[in-house]
Amino acid sequence: MHVLIVEDEVKMAVLIRRGLEEHGLTADIATAGEQASAMASAAGYDAVVLDVMLPGIDGFETCRRLRRDGITAPVLMLTARGAVEDRVAGLDGGADDYLTKPFSFAELLARLRALERRGESDGPTLEVGDLRLDRHARQVWRGQEEIELSAKEYAMLELFMKNPGNVLSRLQIIEQAWGYDFEHRSNIVEVYIRYLRHKIDRPFGVSSLETVRGAGYRMRRDGGR
């Protein structure tokens, strides 16, 4: 799950990102509404955690702009305000849920997971050929054999399985599986493609992850069979 955190209190944003990453998610940080709009338009986020009190345009207006720009990712609004009218304003502006500060990280994570499940029109399981990924249990199988993956390997595989047959560039993979803060010049994508092939392909005598020279990588629609 790739999350955009929109929070002008940098320490708070960093704490949220660290907590999400410890649970296998990836996250980027925007500190203003205008920045959030630009980042959301450039990358495919699975959810947005949006603080109401932002410099410049506030969270309500930011949410409206995201929806106006066609961003359909679920939005969880963070607010220090307890007034019912503020909650209504957020939901009316396109938010999917809200959480009042101070909040527990466990509740934030649970609400994000709930929003993810709500947005999964095809259910929690991704299947490409005989490769199966359970997004709730965070487990992966090839046929009947379970495959153990690290958090980053899982994030990359989920990205490929959500886009079977589509070529993903290095930049797309880095931004959606690692986040904006990662060094784009690194060879980390190639390293993790090799790790994935070693786990999901070679032991089974298949080749599901293809290199498209000069463009990136893609997962075959038949899962390599």
Coordinates of N, CA and C in Angstrom, one line a residue:
M1 N 0.8 -1.2 0.0 CA 0.0 0.0 0.0 C 0.9 1.2 0.0
H2 N 0.6 2.2 -0.9 CA 1.4 3.4 -1.1 C 0.6 4.6 -0.6
V3 N 1.1 5.3 0.4 CA 0.3 6.3 1.1 C 1.0 7.7 0.9
L4 N 0.2 8.7 0.7 CA 0.6 10.1 0.7 C 0.2 10.7 2.0
I5 N 1.2 11.2 2.8 CA 0.9 11.9 4.1 C 1.0 13.4 3.8
V6 N -0.1 14.1 4.1 CA -0.1 15.5 3.9 C -0.2 16.2 5.2
E7 N 0.9 16.7 5.7 CA 1.0 17.1 7.1 C 2.1 18.2 7.2
D8 N 1.8 19.4 7.7 CA 2.8 20.4 7.7 C 3.7 20.3 9.0
E9 N 3.3 19.6 10.0 CA 4.1 19.3 11.1 C 5.1 18.2 10.8
V10 N 6.3 18.5 10.4 CA 7.2 17.5 9.9 C 7.5 16.4 10.8
K11 N 7.7 16.7 12.1 CA 7.9 15.6 13.1 C 6.8 14.6 13.1
M12 N 5.5 15.1 13.0 CA 4.4 14.2 13.0 C 4.4 13.4 11.7
A13 N 4.6 14.1 10.6 CA 4.6 13.4 9.3 C 5.7 12.2 9.3
V14 N 6.8 12.5 9.8 CA 7.9 11.5 9.8 C 7.6 10.4 10.7
L15 N 6.9 10.6 11.9 CA 6.5 9.6 12.8 C 5.5 8.7 12.1
I16 N 4.5 9.3 11.4 CA 3.5 8.5 10.7 C 4.2 7.6 9.6
R17 N 5.0 8.2 8.8 CA 5.7 7.5 7.8 C 6.5 6.3 8.3
R18 N 7.2 6.6 9.4 CA 8.0 5.5 10.0 C 7.2 4.4 10.5
G19 N 6.0 4.7 11.1 CA 5.1 3.7 11.6 C 4.5 2.8 10.4
L20 N 4.2 3.5 9.4 CA 3.6 2.8 8.2 C 4.7 1.9 7.6
E21 N 5.9 2.4 7.5 CA 6.9 1.6 6.9 C 7.3 0.4 7.7
E22 N 7.2 0.5 9.0 CA 7.4 -0.6 9.9 C 6.4 -1.7 9.7
H23 N 5.2 -1.4 9.2 CA 4.1 -2.3 8.9 C 4.1 -2.7 7.4
G24 N 5.2 -2.5 6.7 CA 5.3 -2.9 5.3 C 4.6 -2.0 4.3
L25 N 4.2 -0.8 4.7 CA 3.6 0.1 3.7 C 4.7 1.1 3.2
T26 N 4.5 1.8 2.1 CA 5.4 2.8 1.7 C 4.7 4.2 1.8
A27 N 5.4 5.2 2.0 CA 4.7 6.5 2.2 C 5.6 7.7 1.8
D28 N 5.0 8.7 1.2 CA 5.6 10.0 0.9 C 5.0 11.1 1.7
I29 N 5.7 12.2 1.9 CA 5.3 13.3 2.7 C 5.1 14.6 1.8
A30 N 4.0 15.2 1.9 CA 3.8 16.6 1.4 C 3.5 17.5 2.6
T31 N 4.0 18.7 2.6 CA 3.8 19.6 3.7 C 2.8 20.7 3.4
A32 N 2.2 20.7 2.2 CA 1.3 21.8 1.8 C 0.3 21.2 0.7
G33 N -0.9 21.8 0.6 CA -1.9 21.3 -0.3 C -1.5 21.3 -1.7
E34 N -0.8 22.4 -2.1 CA -0.4 22.5 -3.5 C 0.6 21.4 -3.9
Q35 N 1.5 21.1 -3.0 CA 2.5 20.0 -3.2 C 1.8 18.7 -3.2
A36 N 0.8 18.5 -2.4 CA 0.0 17.2 -2.3 C -0.7 17.0 -3.7
S37 N -1.3 18.0 -4.2 CA -2.0 17.9 -5.5 C -1.0 17.5 -6.6
A38 N 0.2 18.1 -6.6 CA 1.1 17.7 -7.7 C 1.6 16.3 -7.5
M39 N 1.9 15.9 -6.3 CA 2.4 14.5 -6.1 C 1.4 13.5 -6.4
A40 N 0.1 13.8 -6.0 CA -0.9 12.8 -6.2 C -1.2 12.6 -7.7
S41 N -1.0 13.7 -8.4 CA -1.3 13.6 -9.9 C -0.2 12.8 -10.6
A42 N 1.0 12.8 -10.0 CA 2.2 12.2 -10.6 C 2.4 10.7 -10.2
A43 N 1.8 10.3 -9.1 CA 2.0 9.0 -8.6 C 0.7 8.3 -8.2
G44 N 0.6 7.0 -8.4 CA -0.7 6.3 -8.0 C -0.7 5.9 -6.6
Y45 N -1.3 6.7 -5.7 CA -1.3 6.4 -4.3 C -2.6 5.5 -4.0
D46 N -2.4 4.7 -3.0 CA -3.6 3.8 -2.6 C -4.4 4.5 -1.5
A47 N -3.8 5.5 -0.8 CA -4.6 6.3 0.2 C -3.9 7.6 0.5
V48 N -4.6 8.6 1.0 CA -4.1 9.9 1.3 C -4.4 10.2 2.8
V49 N -3.4 10.4 3.6 CA -3.7 10.9 5.0 C -3.5 12.4 5.0
L50 N -4.6 13.1 5.2 CA -4.7 14.6 4.9 C -5.0 15.4 6.2
D51 N -4.1 16.2 6.6 CA -4.4 17.1 7.8 C -5.2 18.2 7.4
V52 N -6.1 18.6 8.2 CA -7.0 19.8 7.9 C -6.3 21.1 7.9
M53 N -5.4 21.3 9.0 CA -4.8 22.6 9.2 C -3.5 22.6 8.4
L54 N -3.5 23.1 7.2 CA -2.4 23.3 6.4 C -2.1 24.7 6.0
P55 N -0.9 25.1 5.7 CA -0.6 26.4 5.3 C -1.1 26.6 3.9
G56 N -1.5 27.8 3.5 CA -2.1 28.0 2.2 C -3.5 27.5 2.1
I57 N -3.7 26.6 1.1 CA -5.0 26.0 1.1 C -5.2 24.9 2.2
D58 N -6.3 24.9 2.8 CA -6.4 23.9 3.9 C -6.8 22.6 3.4
G59 N -6.9 21.6 4.4 CA -7.2 20.2 4.0 C -8.5 20.0 3.2
F60 N -9.5 20.8 3.6 CA -10.8 20.7 3.0 C -10.7 21.1 1.5
E61 N -10.0 22.2 1.2 CA -9.9 22.6 -0.2 C -8.9 21.7 -0.9
T62 N -7.9 21.2 -0.2 CA -7.0 20.2 -0.9 C -7.7 19.0 -1.3
C63 N -8.6 18.5 -0.5 CA -9.4 17.3 -0.8 C -10.3 17.6 -2.0
R64 N -10.9 18.7 -2.0 CA -11.8 19.1 -3.2 C -11.0 19.1 -4.5
R65 N -9.8 19.7 -4.4 CA -8.9 19.8 -5.6 C -8.5 18.4 -6.1
L66 N -8.2 17.5 -5.1 CA -7.8 16.1 -5.5 C -8.9 15.5 -6.2
R67 N -10.1 15.6 -5.7 CA -11.2 15.0 -6.4 C -11.5 15.6 -7.8
R68 N -11.4 16.9 -7.8 CA -11.6 17.7 -9.1 C -10.6 17.2 -10.1
D69 N -9.3 16.9 -9.6 CA -8.3 16.4 -10.6 C -8.4 14.9 -10.9
G70 N -9.4 14.3 -10.4 CA -9.6 12.9 -10.8 C -8.9 11.9 -9.9
I71 N -8.4 12.4 -8.7 CA -7.7 11.5 -7.8 C -8.8 10.7 -7.0
T72 N -8.8 9.4 -7.2 CA -9.9 8.6 -6.5 C -9.4 7.8 -5.3
A73 N -8.1 8.0 -4.9 CA -7.6 7.3 -3.7 C -8.4 7.7 -2.5
P74 N -8.7 6.8 -1.6 CA -9.4 7.2 -0.4 C -8.6 8.2 0.4
V75 N -9.3 9.1 1.0 CA -8.7 10.2 1.8 C -9.2 10.0 3.3
L76 N -8.2 9.9 4.2 CA -8.4 9.9 5.6 C -8.0 11.3 6.2
M77 N -8.9 12.1 6.7 CA -8.6 13.4 7.1 C -8.2 13.4 8.6
L78 N -7.2 14.1 9.0 CA -6.7 14.3 10.3 C -7.1 15.7 10.8
T79 N -7.8 15.8 11.9 CA -8.2 17.1 12.4 C -8.2 17.2 13.9
A80 N -7.7 18.4 14.4 CA -7.7 18.6 15.8 C -9.1 19.2 16.2
R81 N -9.9 19.4 15.2 CA -11.3 19.9 15.5 C -12.2 18.8 15.8
G82 N -13.1 19.0 16.8 CA -14.1 18.0 17.2 C -15.5 18.3 16.7
A83 N -15.7 19.5 16.1 CA -17.0 20.0 15.8 C -17.6 19.1 14.6
V84 N -18.8 18.7 14.8 CA -19.5 17.9 13.8 C -19.5 18.6 12.4
E85 N -19.7 19.9 12.4 CA -19.7 20.6 11.1 C -18.4 20.5 10.3
D86 N -17.3 20.4 11.1 CA -16.0 20.2 10.4 C -15.9 18.8 9.8
R87 N -16.4 17.8 10.5 CA -16.3 16.4 10.0 C -17.2 16.3 8.7
V88 N -18.4 17.0 8.8 CA -19.3 17.0 7.7 C -18.7 17.7 6.5
A89 N -18.0 18.8 6.7 CA -17.3 19.5 5.6 C -16.3 18.7 5.0
G90 N -15.5 17.9 5.7 CA -14.5 17.0 5.1 C -15.1 15.9 4.3
L91 N -16.1 15.3 4.8 CA -16.8 14.2 4.1 C -17.5 14.7 2.8
D92 N -18.1 15.9 3.0 CA -18.8 16.5 1.8 C -17.8 16.9 0.7
G93 N -16.5 17.2 1.2 CA -15.5 17.6 0.2 C -14.8 16.5 -0.5
G94 N -15.2 15.3 -0.1 CA -14.7 14.1 -0.8 C -13.9 13.2 0.0
A95 N -13.7 13.5 1.3 CA -13.0 12.6 2.2 C -13.8 11.3 2.5
D96 N -13.1 10.2 2.7 CA -13.7 8.9 3.0 C -13.9 8.6 4.5
D97 N -13.0 9.2 5.3 CA -13.1 9.0 6.7 C -12.3 10.1 7.4
Y98 N -12.4 10.2 8.7 CA -11.7 11.2 9.5 C -11.2 10.6 10.8
L99 N -10.1 11.2 11.3 CA -9.6 10.8 12.6 C -9.2 12.1 13.4
T100 N -9.7 12.2 14.6 CA -9.4 13.4 15.4 C -8.2 13.3 16.2
K101 N -7.3 14.3 16.1 CA -6.1 14.3 16.9 C -6.4 14.6 18.4
P102 N -5.7 14.1 19.4 CA -4.6 13.1 19.2 C -5.2 11.7 18.9
F103 N -4.5 10.9 18.2 CA -5.0 9.5 17.8 C -3.9 8.5 18.1
S104 N -4.3 7.3 18.2 CA -3.3 6.2 18.3 C -2.9 5.7 16.9
F105 N -1.7 5.4 16.8 CA -1.2 4.9 15.5 C -2.0 3.6 15.1
A106 N -2.3 2.8 16.0 CA -3.0 1.5 15.7 C -4.3 1.8 15.1
E107 N -5.0 2.9 15.5 CA -6.3 3.2 14.9 C -6.1 3.8 13.5
L108 N -5.1 4.6 13.4 CA -4.8 5.2 12.0 C -4.5 4.0 11.0
L109 N -3.7 3.0 11.4 CA -3.4 1.9 10.6 C -4.6 1.1 10.3
A110 N -5.5 0.9 11.3 CA -6.7 0.1 11.1 C -7.6 0.8 10.1
R111 N -7.7 2.1 10.2 CA -8.6 2.8 9.3 C -8.1 2.8 7.9
L112 N -6.8 2.9 7.7 CA -6.2 2.8 6.4 C -6.4 1.4 5.8
R113 N -6.3 0.4 6.6 CA -6.5 -1.0 6.1 C -8.0 -1.1 5.7
A114 N -8.9 -0.5 6.5 CA -10.3 -0.6 6.2 C -10.6 0.1 4.9
L115 N -10.0 1.3 4.7 CA -10.2 2.0 3.4 C -9.7 1.2 2.2
E116 N -8.5 0.6 2.4 CA -8.0 -0.2 1.4 C -8.9 -1.4 1.0
R117 N -9.5 -2.0 2.0 CA -10.4 -3.1 1.7 C -11.7 -2.6 1.0
R118 N -12.1 -1.5 1.5 CA -13.3 -0.9 0.9 C -13.1 -0.6 -0.6
G119 N -11.9 -0.2 -1.0 CA -11.6 0.2 -2.3 C -11.2 -1.0 -3.2
E120 N -11.2 -2.2 -2.7 CA -10.7 -3.3 -3.5 C -12.0 -3.9 -4.2
S121 N -12.3 -3.4 -5.4 CA -13.5 -3.9 -6.1 C -13.4 -5.4 -6.5
D122 N -12.2 -5.9 -6.6 CA -12.0 -7.3 -7.0 C -11.7 -8.2 -5.8
G123 N -11.9 -7.7 -4.6 CA -11.6 -8.4 -3.4 C -10.2 -8.3 -3.0
P124 N -9.8 -9.0 -1.9 CA -8.5 -8.9 -1.4 C -7.4 -9.7 -2.1
T125 N -7.8 -10.6 -3.0 CA -6.8 -11.5 -3.6 C -6.5 -11.0 -5.0
L126 N -5.2 -11.0 -5.3 CA -4.7 -10.7 -6.7 C -4.2 -12.1 -7.2
E127 N -4.6 -12.4 -8.5 CA -4.1 -13.6 -9.1 C -3.6 -13.3 -10.5
V128 N -2.4 -13.8 -10.8 CA -1.9 -13.7 -12.2 C -1.3 -15.1 -12.5
G129 N -2.0 -15.8 -13.4 CA -1.6 -17.2 -13.6 C -1.9 -18.0 -12.3
D130 N -0.9 -18.8 -11.9 CA -1.0 -19.6 -10.7 C -0.3 -18.8 -9.5
L131 N 0.0 -17.6 -9.7 CA 0.6 -16.7 -8.7 C -0.5 -16.0 -7.9
R132 N -0.6 -16.1 -6.6 CA -1.7 -15.6 -5.9 C -1.2 -14.8 -4.7
L133 N -1.8 -13.6 -4.5 CA -1.3 -12.7 -3.4 C -2.6 -12.3 -2.6
D134 N -2.5 -12.5 -1.3 CA -3.6 -12.1 -0.4 C -3.2 -10.8 0.3
R135 N -3.9 -9.8 -0.1 CA -3.5 -8.4 0.4 C -3.9 -8.2 1.9
H136 N -4.8 -9.0 2.4 CA -5.1 -8.9 3.9 C -4.1 -9.6 4.7
A137 N -3.8 -10.9 4.4 CA -2.9 -11.7 5.1 C -1.4 -11.4 4.7
R138 N -1.2 -10.6 3.6 CA 0.1 -10.3 3.1 C 0.9 -11.6 2.9
Q139 N 0.2 -12.6 2.2 CA 0.9 -13.8 1.9 C 0.8 -14.0 0.4
V140 N 1.8 -14.8 -0.1 CA 2.0 -15.1 -1.6 C 2.2 -16.6 -1.8
W141 N 1.5 -17.1 -2.8 CA 1.7 -18.5 -3.2 C 1.9 -18.6 -4.7
R142 N 2.7 -19.6 -5.1 CA 2.8 -20.1 -6.5 C 2.2 -21.5 -6.5
G143 N 1.0 -21.6 -7.0 CA 0.3 -22.8 -6.9 C -0.1 -23.1 -5.4
Q144 N 0.3 -24.2 -4.9 CA 0.0 -24.5 -3.5 C 1.2 -24.2 -2.5
E145 N 2.3 -23.7 -3.1 CA 3.4 -23.4 -2.3 C 3.5 -22.0 -1.9
E146 N 3.6 -21.7 -0.6 CA 3.7 -20.4 -0.1 C 5.1 -19.9 -0.3
I147 N 5.2 -18.6 -0.6 CA 6.5 -17.9 -0.9 C 6.8 -16.8 0.2
E148 N 7.9 -16.9 0.9 CA 8.2 -15.9 1.9 C 8.9 -14.7 1.2
L149 N 8.3 -13.5 1.4 CA 8.9 -12.3 0.8 C 9.2 -11.3 1.9
S150 N 10.2 -10.4 1.7 CA 10.4 -9.3 2.6 C 9.3 -8.2 2.3
A151 N 9.3 -7.2 3.1 CA 8.2 -6.1 2.9 C 8.4 -5.4 1.6
K152 N 9.6 -5.2 1.2 CA 9.9 -4.5 -0.1 C 9.6 -5.4 -1.3
E153 N 10.0 -6.7 -1.2 CA 9.7 -7.6 -2.2 C 8.2 -7.7 -2.4
Y154 N 7.4 -7.8 -1.3 CA 6.0 -7.9 -1.4 C 5.4 -6.6 -2.0
A155 N 5.9 -5.4 -1.6 CA 5.4 -4.2 -2.2 C 5.6 -4.2 -3.7
M156 N 6.8 -4.6 -4.2 CA 7.0 -4.6 -5.6 C 6.2 -5.6 -6.3
L157 N 6.0 -6.8 -5.7 CA 5.2 -7.8 -6.4 C 3.8 -7.4 -6.5
E158 N 3.2 -6.8 -5.4 CA 1.9 -6.3 -5.4 C 1.7 -5.3 -6.6
L159 N 2.6 -4.4 -6.7 CA 2.6 -3.4 -7.8 C 2.5 -4.1 -9.2
F160 N 3.3 -5.1 -9.4 CA 3.3 -5.8 -10.7 C 2.0 -6.5 -10.9
M161 N 1.5 -7.2 -9.8 CA 0.3 -8.0 -9.9 C -1.0 -7.1 -10.1
K162 N -0.9 -5.9 -9.7 CA -2.0 -4.9 -10.0 C -2.0 -4.4 -11.4
N163 N -0.9 -4.7 -12.1 CA -0.7 -4.1 -13.4 C -0.2 -5.2 -14.4
P164 N -0.8 -6.4 -14.5 CA -0.3 -7.4 -15.3 C -0.3 -7.0 -16.8
G165 N 0.8 -7.3 -17.5 CA 0.9 -7.0 -18.9 C 1.3 -5.5 -19.2
N166 N 1.3 -4.7 -18.2 CA 1.7 -3.3 -18.3 C 3.2 -3.1 -18.0
V167 N 3.9 -2.3 -18.8 CA 5.3 -2.0 -18.6 C 5.4 -0.9 -17.5
L168 N 6.2 -1.2 -16.4 CA 6.4 -0.2 -15.4 C 7.9 0.2 -15.5
S169 N 8.0 1.5 -15.5 CA 9.4 2.1 -15.6 C 10.1 2.0 -14.2
R170 N 11.4 2.2 -14.2 CA 12.1 2.2 -12.9 C 11.6 3.3 -12.0
L171 N 11.3 4.5 -12.6 CA 10.8 5.6 -11.8 C 9.4 5.2 -11.2
Q172 N 8.5 4.6 -11.9 CA 7.2 4.2 -11.4 C 7.4 3.2 -10.2
I173 N 8.3 2.3 -10.4 CA 8.5 1.3 -9.4 C 9.1 1.9 -8.1
I174 N 10.1 2.8 -8.3 CA 10.7 3.4 -7.2 C 9.7 4.3 -6.4
E175 N 8.9 5.1 -7.1 CA 8.0 6.0 -6.5 C 6.8 5.2 -5.8
Q176 N 6.4 4.1 -6.3 CA 5.2 3.4 -5.8 C 5.6 2.3 -4.8
A177 N 6.9 1.8 -4.9 CA 7.3 0.7 -4.0 C 8.3 1.2 -2.9
W178 N 8.9 2.4 -3.2 CA 9.8 2.9 -2.2 C 9.4 4.3 -1.7
G179 N 8.9 5.2 -2.6 CA 8.6 6.5 -2.2 C 9.5 7.5 -2.8
Y180 N 9.1 8.8 -2.8 CA 9.8 9.9 -3.4 C 11.1 10.1 -2.9
D181 N 11.4 9.8 -1.6 CA 12.6 10.2 -1.0 C 13.8 9.3 -1.4
F182 N 13.5 8.2 -2.1 CA 14.5 7.3 -2.5 C 15.4 7.8 -3.6
E183 N 16.7 7.4 -3.6 CA 17.6 7.9 -4.6 C 17.3 7.2 -5.9
H184 N 16.9 8.0 -6.9 CA 16.5 7.4 -8.2 C 17.6 6.8 -9.0
R185 N 18.9 7.2 -8.6 CA 20.0 6.8 -9.4 C 20.5 5.4 -8.9
S186 N 19.9 4.9 -7.8 CA 20.3 3.6 -7.3 C 19.9 2.5 -8.2
N187 N 20.6 1.4 -8.1 CA 20.2 0.2 -8.9 C 19.3 -0.7 -8.1
I188 N 18.6 -0.2 -7.1 CA 17.8 -1.0 -6.2 C 16.7 -1.7 -6.9
V189 N 16.2 -1.2 -8.0 CA 15.1 -1.9 -8.7 C 15.7 -3.1 -9.3
E190 N 16.8 -3.0 -10.0 CA 17.4 -4.2 -10.6 C 17.7 -5.3 -9.5
V191 N 18.2 -4.9 -8.4 CA 18.5 -5.8 -7.3 C 17.3 -6.5 -6.8
Y192 N 16.2 -5.8 -6.6 CA 15.0 -6.4 -6.1 C 14.2 -7.2 -7.2
I193 N 14.4 -6.9 -8.5 CA 13.8 -7.7 -9.5 C 14.6 -9.1 -9.5
R194 N 15.8 -9.0 -9.3 CA 16.6 -10.3 -9.2 C 16.2 -11.1 -8.0
Y195 N 15.9 -10.4 -6.8 CA 15.5 -11.2 -5.6 C 14.1 -11.8 -5.9
L196 N 13.2 -11.1 -6.6 CA 11.9 -11.6 -6.8 C 11.9 -12.8 -7.8
R197 N 12.7 -12.7 -8.9 CA 12.8 -13.8 -9.8 C 13.4 -15.0 -9.1
H198 N 14.3 -14.8 -8.2 CA 14.9 -15.9 -7.5 C 13.8 -16.7 -6.6
K199 N 12.8 -15.9 -6.2 CA 11.8 -16.5 -5.3 C 10.5 -17.0 -6.0
I200 N 10.0 -16.2 -6.9 CA 8.7 -16.5 -7.5 C 8.8 -17.2 -8.9
D201 N 10.0 -17.2 -9.5 CA 10.1 -17.8 -10.8 C 11.1 -19.0 -10.9
R202 N 12.3 -18.8 -10.6 CA 13.3 -19.8 -10.8 C 13.0 -21.1 -10.1
P203 N 12.6 -21.2 -8.9 CA 12.3 -22.5 -8.2 C 11.2 -23.2 -8.9
F204 N 10.4 -22.5 -9.7 CA 9.2 -23.1 -10.4 C 9.4 -23.3 -11.9
G205 N 10.6 -23.0 -12.4 CA 10.9 -23.1 -13.8 C 10.0 -22.2 -14.7
V206 N 9.7 -21.0 -14.2 CA 8.9 -20.1 -15.0 C 9.6 -18.8 -15.1
S207 N 9.0 -17.9 -15.9 CA 9.6 -16.5 -16.1 C 8.4 -15.6 -16.2
S208 N 8.0 -15.0 -15.1 CA 6.9 -14.1 -15.1 C 7.3 -12.6 -15.2
L209 N 8.4 -12.3 -14.7 CA 8.9 -10.9 -14.7 C 9.8 -10.7 -15.9
E210 N 9.4 -9.9 -16.9 CA 10.1 -9.7 -18.1 C 10.8 -8.3 -18.1
T211 N 12.0 -8.3 -18.6 CA 12.7 -7.0 -18.9 C 12.3 -6.5 -20.2
V212 N 11.8 -5.2 -20.3 CA 11.5 -4.6 -21.6 C 12.6 -3.6 -21.8
R213 N 13.5 -3.9 -22.7 CA 14.7 -3.1 -22.9 C 14.4 -1.6 -23.2
G214 N 15.0 -0.8 -22.4 CA 14.8 0.7 -22.6 C 13.5 1.2 -22.0
A215 N 12.7 0.4 -21.4 CA 11.4 0.8 -20.9 C 11.1 0.5 -19.5
G216 N 11.5 -0.7 -19.0 CA 11.3 -1.1 -17.7 C 11.0 -2.6 -17.5
Y217 N 10.0 -3.0 -16.8 CA 9.7 -4.4 -16.5 C 8.2 -4.6 -16.5
R218 N 7.8 -5.8 -16.8 CA 6.4 -6.1 -16.7 C 6.2 -7.6 -16.3
M219 N 5.0 -7.8 -15.7 CA 4.6 -9.1 -15.4 C 3.7 -9.7 -16.5
R220 N 4.1 -10.9 -16.9 CA 3.3 -11.5 -18.0 C 1.9 -11.9 -17.5
R221 N 0.9 -11.7 -18.3 CA -0.5 -11.9 -17.9 C -0.8 -13.4 -17.5
D222 N 0.0 -14.3 -18.1 CA -0.2 -15.7 -17.7 C 0.6 -16.1 -16.5
G223 N 1.3 -15.2 -15.9 CA 2.1 -15.5 -14.7 C 3.3 -16.3 -15.0
G224 N 3.7 -16.4 -16.3 CA 5.0 -17.0 -16.6 C 4.8 -18.5 -17.1
R225 N 3.6 -19.0 -17.0 CA 3.3 -20.4 -17.4 C 3.2 -20.5 -18.9

